[in-house]
CSV table of C-alpha atoms in Angstrom, one decimal:
chain,number,residue,atom,x,y,z
A,1,LYS,CA,32.8,-2.7,5.4
A,2,ALA,CA,30.4,-3.6,8.2
A,3,ARG,CA,31.9,-2.6,11.9
A,4,SER,CA,32.3,-6.2,13.8
A,5,VAL,CA,30.4,-6.7,17.1
A,6,ASP,CA,32.4,-8.4,20.6
A,7,ASP,CA,30.3,-9.9,22.7
A,8,VAL,CA,29.6,-7.4,25.2
A,9,GLN,CA,27.9,-5.3,22.7
A,10,TYR,CA,26.3,-7.5,20.9
A,11,ASN,CA,24.5,-9.1,24.4
A,12,ASN,CA,23.8,-5.4,25.8
A,13,THR,CA,21.5,-5.0,22.1
A,14,VAL,CA,20.1,-8.2,22.8
A,15,GLN,CA,19.2,-7.3,26.0
A,16,ILE,CA,17.9,-3.5,25.0
A,17,ALA,CA,15.7,-5.7,22.2
A,18,GLU,CA,14.7,-8.2,24.6
A,19,GLN,CA,13.3,-5.8,27.5
A,20,ALA,CA,11.3,-4.3,24.3
A,21,PHE,CA,9.9,-7.4,23.1
A,22,ASN,CA,8.8,-8.0,26.6
A,23,SER,CA,7.3,-4.5,27.7
A,24,GLY,CA,5.1,-5.1,24.1
A,25,ASN,CA,7.0,-2.3,22.4
A,26,VAL,CA,8.1,-4.7,19.0
A,27,ASP,CA,9.2,-1.8,17.0
A,28,MET,CA,11.8,-0.8,19.4
A,29,SER,CA,12.9,-4.2,19.6
A,30,ILE,CA,12.6,-4.8,15.3
A,31,SER,CA,15.0,-1.9,15.3
A,32,GLU,CA,17.3,-3.2,17.1
A,33,LEU,CA,17.8,-6.6,16.0
A,34,GLU,CA,17.5,-4.6,12.4
A,35,GLU,CA,20.7,-2.5,13.0
A,36,MET,CA,22.5,-5.4,14.9
A,37,LEU,CA,21.9,-7.8,11.7
A,38,LYS,CA,23.9,-5.3,9.4
A,39,LYS,CA,27.1,-5.5,11.4
A,40,ASN,CA,29.4,-7.9,11.3
A,41,LEU,CA,28.3,-10.7,13.3
A,42,SER,CA,29.9,-14.1,15.0
A,43,ASP,CA,28.0,-17.2,13.2
A,44,VAL,CA,26.3,-18.1,16.9
A,45,ASN,CA,25.2,-14.3,17.1
A,46,ARG,CA,23.7,-13.9,13.8
A,47,GLU,CA,21.4,-17.1,14.1
A,48,ASP,CA,20.1,-16.1,17.1
A,49,ALA,CA,19.6,-12.1,16.7
A,50,SER,CA,17.6,-13.6,13.4
A,51,ILE,CA,15.4,-15.5,15.2
A,52,ALA,CA,14.9,-13.1,17.8
A,53,LEU,CA,14.1,-10.7,14.7
A,54,ALA,CA,11.6,-13.3,13.3
A,55,SER,CA,10.2,-14.0,16.2
A,56,ALA,CA,9.5,-9.6,17.2
A,57,TYR,CA,8.4,-9.9,12.9
A,58,ALA,CA,6.0,-12.6,13.5
A,59,GLN,CA,4.6,-10.6,16.6
A,60,LYS,CA,4.1,-7.5,14.7
A,61,GLY,CA,2.0,-8.9,12.3
A,62,SER,CA,-0.5,-10.9,15.4
A,63,LEU,CA,-0.3,-7.7,16.3
A,64,GLU,CA,-1.1,-5.3,14.0
A,65,PHE,CA,-3.6,-7.9,11.1
A,66,LYS,CA,-0.2,-7.9,8.8
A,67,GLU,CA,0.5,-11.8,9.3
A,68,THR,CA,1.5,-12.2,5.6
A,69,GLU,CA,3.7,-9.2,5.4
A,70,TYR,CA,5.6,-9.9,9.0
A,71,GLY,CA,5.5,-13.5,8.4
A,72,ASN,CA,6.7,-13.6,5.1
A,73,LYS,CA,9.5,-12.1,6.6
A,74,ALA,CA,9.7,-14.1,9.4
A,75,VAL,CA,10.2,-16.9,7.2
A,76,SER,CA,12.3,-15.4,5.2
A,77,LEU,CA,15.0,-14.9,7.8
A,78,LEU,CA,14.1,-18.6,8.9
A,79,ASP,CA,14.7,-20.5,6.3
A,80,VAL,CA,18.3,-18.5,5.6
A,81,VAL,CA,19.4,-19.9,9.4
A,82,ILE,CA,17.4,-23.5,8.9
A,83,LYS,CA,19.1,-23.7,5.3
A,84,ASN,CA,23.3,-23.0,7.4
A,85,ASN,CA,22.4,-24.6,10.3
A,86,PRO,CA,19.2,-27.6,10.5
A,87,ASN,CA,19.9,-28.3,14.0
A,88,ILE,CA,18.3,-25.4,15.8
A,89,SER,CA,15.0,-26.2,17.8
A,90,ASN,CA,13.7,-22.5,17.9
A,91,ALA,CA,14.7,-21.2,14.7
A,92,PHE,CA,12.3,-24.3,13.7
A,93,ARG,CA,9.9,-23.2,16.1
A,94,VAL,CA,9.7,-19.6,15.0
A,95,ARG,CA,9.5,-20.5,11.7
A,96,ALA,CA,6.1,-22.8,13.0
A,97,TYR,CA,4.6,-19.6,15.0
A,98,ALA,CA,4.9,-17.3,11.4
A,99,TYR,CA,3.0,-19.9,9.5
A,100,GLU,CA,0.4,-20.1,12.4
A,101,ILE,CA,-0.5,-16.7,11.8
A,102,MET,CA,-0.4,-17.1,8.5
A,103,GLN,CA,-2.9,-19.8,8.8
A,104,ASN,CA,-0.9,-22.5,7.5
A,105,TYR,CA,-1.5,-24.8,10.0
A,106,PRO,CA,-0.3,-27.9,8.5
A,107,ALA,CA,3.6,-26.3,7.6
A,108,ALA,CA,3.6,-25.0,11.4
A,109,ILE,CA,2.6,-28.5,12.5
A,110,ASP,CA,5.9,-30.1,11.0
A,111,ASP,CA,7.8,-27.3,11.9
A,112,TYR,CA,6.7,-27.7,15.6
A,113,ILE,CA,7.2,-31.5,15.6
A,114,ASN,CA,11.0,-30.6,13.9
A,115,ALA,CA,11.2,-28.1,17.0
A,116,ILE,CA,10.8,-30.8,19.0
A,117,ARG,CA,12.8,-33.8,17.4
A,118,LEU,CA,16.2,-30.9,18.1
A,119,ASP,CA,14.4,-30.5,21.5
A,120,GLN,CA,12.1,-32.2,23.3
A,121,LYS,CA,12.5,-29.9,26.4
A,122,ASN,CA,11.1,-27.4,24.3
A,123,ALA,CA,7.5,-26.0,26.2
A,124,MET,CA,7.4,-23.0,23.7
A,125,ALA,CA,7.7,-25.7,20.6
A,126,TYR,CA,4.7,-28.6,22.8
A,127,SER,CA,2.2,-25.0,23.8
A,128,GLY,CA,2.7,-24.2,19.7
A,129,LEU,CA,1.4,-27.3,18.5
A,130,GLY,CA,-1.1,-27.8,20.6
A,131,HIS,CA,-2.2,-24.5,20.2
A,132,ALA,CA,-2.3,-24.9,16.1
A,133,TYR,CA,-3.9,-28.8,17.4
A,134,SER,CA,-6.4,-26.8,18.5
A,135,LEU,CA,-6.6,-24.2,15.6
A,136,MET,CA,-7.3,-27.4,13.2
A,137,GLY,CA,-10.4,-28.3,15.6
A,138,ASP,CA,-8.1,-31.6,16.8
A,139,MET,CA,-8.3,-31.2,20.9
A,140,GLU,CA,-7.5,-35.0,21.2
A,141,LYS,CA,-3.6,-34.8,20.2
A,142,ALA,CA,-3.6,-30.4,20.8
A,143,LEU,CA,-4.3,-31.2,24.9
A,144,PRO,CA,-1.3,-33.7,25.6
A,145,ASN,CA,0.8,-31.6,23.7
A,146,LEU,CA,0.1,-28.7,26.0
A,147,GLN,CA,-0.2,-30.7,29.1
A,148,GLU,CA,3.4,-31.6,27.8
A,149,ALA,CA,4.5,-27.9,27.6
A,150,VAL,CA,3.0,-27.1,31.2
A,151,LYS,CA,5.0,-30.2,32.9
A,152,LEU,CA,8.4,-28.9,31.2
A,153,ASP,CA,7.6,-25.5,31.8
A,154,PRO,CA,4.7,-24.6,34.9
A,155,THR,CA,4.8,-21.1,34.1
A,156,LEU,CA,4.0,-21.6,30.9
A,157,ASP,CA,1.0,-18.4,30.5
A,158,HIS,CA,-0.2,-19.6,26.7
A,159,ALA,CA,-0.1,-23.1,27.4
A,160,LEU,CA,-1.8,-22.4,31.1
A,161,TYR,CA,-4.7,-20.5,29.2
A,162,ASN,CA,-5.1,-22.7,25.7
A,163,LEU,CA,-5.9,-25.2,28.4
A,164,ALA,CA,-8.4,-23.3,30.0
A,165,ARG,CA,-9.7,-22.3,26.9
A,166,ILE,CA,-10.0,-25.8,25.6
A,167,TYR,CA,-11.7,-27.5,28.8
A,168,PHE,CA,-14.3,-24.3,28.5
A,169,ASN,CA,-15.6,-24.8,25.4
A,170,LEU,CA,-15.5,-29.3,26.7
A,171,ARG,CA,-17.3,-27.9,29.1
A,172,ASN,CA,-14.8,-29.6,31.4
A,173,THR,CA,-15.6,-26.7,33.9
A,174,GLU,CA,-13.2,-27.9,36.6
A,175,SER,CA,-10.1,-28.4,34.7
A,176,ALA,CA,-11.0,-24.9,32.9
A,177,GLU,CA,-11.2,-23.0,36.4
A,178,LEU,CA,-8.1,-24.9,37.8
A,179,TYR,CA,-5.9,-23.5,35.0
A,180,ALA,CA,-7.8,-19.7,34.1
A,181,LYS,CA,-7.0,-19.4,38.2
A,182,LYS,CA,-3.2,-20.6,37.5
A,183,VAL,CA,-2.8,-17.9,34.3
A,184,ILE,CA,-3.8,-15.5,36.8
A,185,ASP,CA,-1.7,-15.9,39.2
A,186,ILE,CA,1.6,-16.7,37.3
A,187,SER,CA,1.6,-14.2,33.9
A,188,LYS,CA,2.4,-11.1,33.6
A,189,ASN,CA,0.9,-10.8,30.0
A,190,ASN,CA,-2.7,-8.6,30.6
A,191,ARG,CA,-4.2,-10.4,27.7
A,192,PHE,CA,-3.9,-14.0,29.3
A,193,ILE,CA,-5.1,-12.1,32.8
A,194,SER,CA,-8.5,-10.4,31.3
A,195,GLU,CA,-9.0,-13.0,29.0
A,196,ALA,CA,-9.0,-15.5,32.0
A,197,ASN,CA,-10.8,-13.7,34.2
A,198,GLY,CA,-13.8,-13.5,31.3
A,199,LEU,CA,-13.1,-17.0,31.2
A,200,LEU,CA,-14.1,-17.5,35.3
A,201,GLY,CA,-17.2,-15.1,35.0
A,202,LEU,CA,-18.6,-17.3,32.4
A,203,LEU,CA,-17.6,-20.6,34.4
A,204,LYS,CA,-19.4,-18.7,37.8
A,205,MET,CA,-22.6,-17.5,35.2
A,206,SER,CA,-22.7,-21.0,34.5
A,207,GLU,CA,-24.0,-22.6,37.8
A,208,TYR,CA,-25.6,-19.2,38.5
A,209,LYS,CA,-23.4,-18.0,40.7
A,210,TYR,CA,-23.9,-14.4,39.7
A,211,ALA,CA,-22.4,-12.3,42.7
A,212,GLU,CA,-19.2,-14.0,42.1
A,213,ALA,CA,-19.0,-13.5,38.1
């Protein structure tokens, strides 16, 4: 029989998994959460751990170009969570991201919308919805959702970067520069910072400011 886990043990393990995830060690995060889910957890802790593990699976799939393999793992976990409790906004948000990395954009959009329906302050869901619309080429729907994400959370680098990228592609240089600078000032994600610096360089070159680029 699986050994019961008290809240202190659970919280310690989740903290280790979160720190590993945030530092880029997705494999360690997955290992910690998979082991935790083998134990006897409360319903709430099992739901939370499943969502965290699904998020790590999706991230691993995206990083290692194994989108289908790990996207399906994430979806399978979240299907169970959502069937048992269809009122968890972040379960829909993470499943949406899993669909997104597998390029199933209509399913991703449906899940992001459900996440927002359940929690209208879920900034990451708005950001994901905006990104999914942008991947489908619908900038009219992408921009207001990304802007709402930044309104709810001005430090959300994912939304800031995608706003910079979209405005750059739309040749709105003023807005592209504004959001790219915000990414550089706020983000701790090296990829976002590097790509925002790249956008700024391209903007300077388009203005013939080669020394600044």
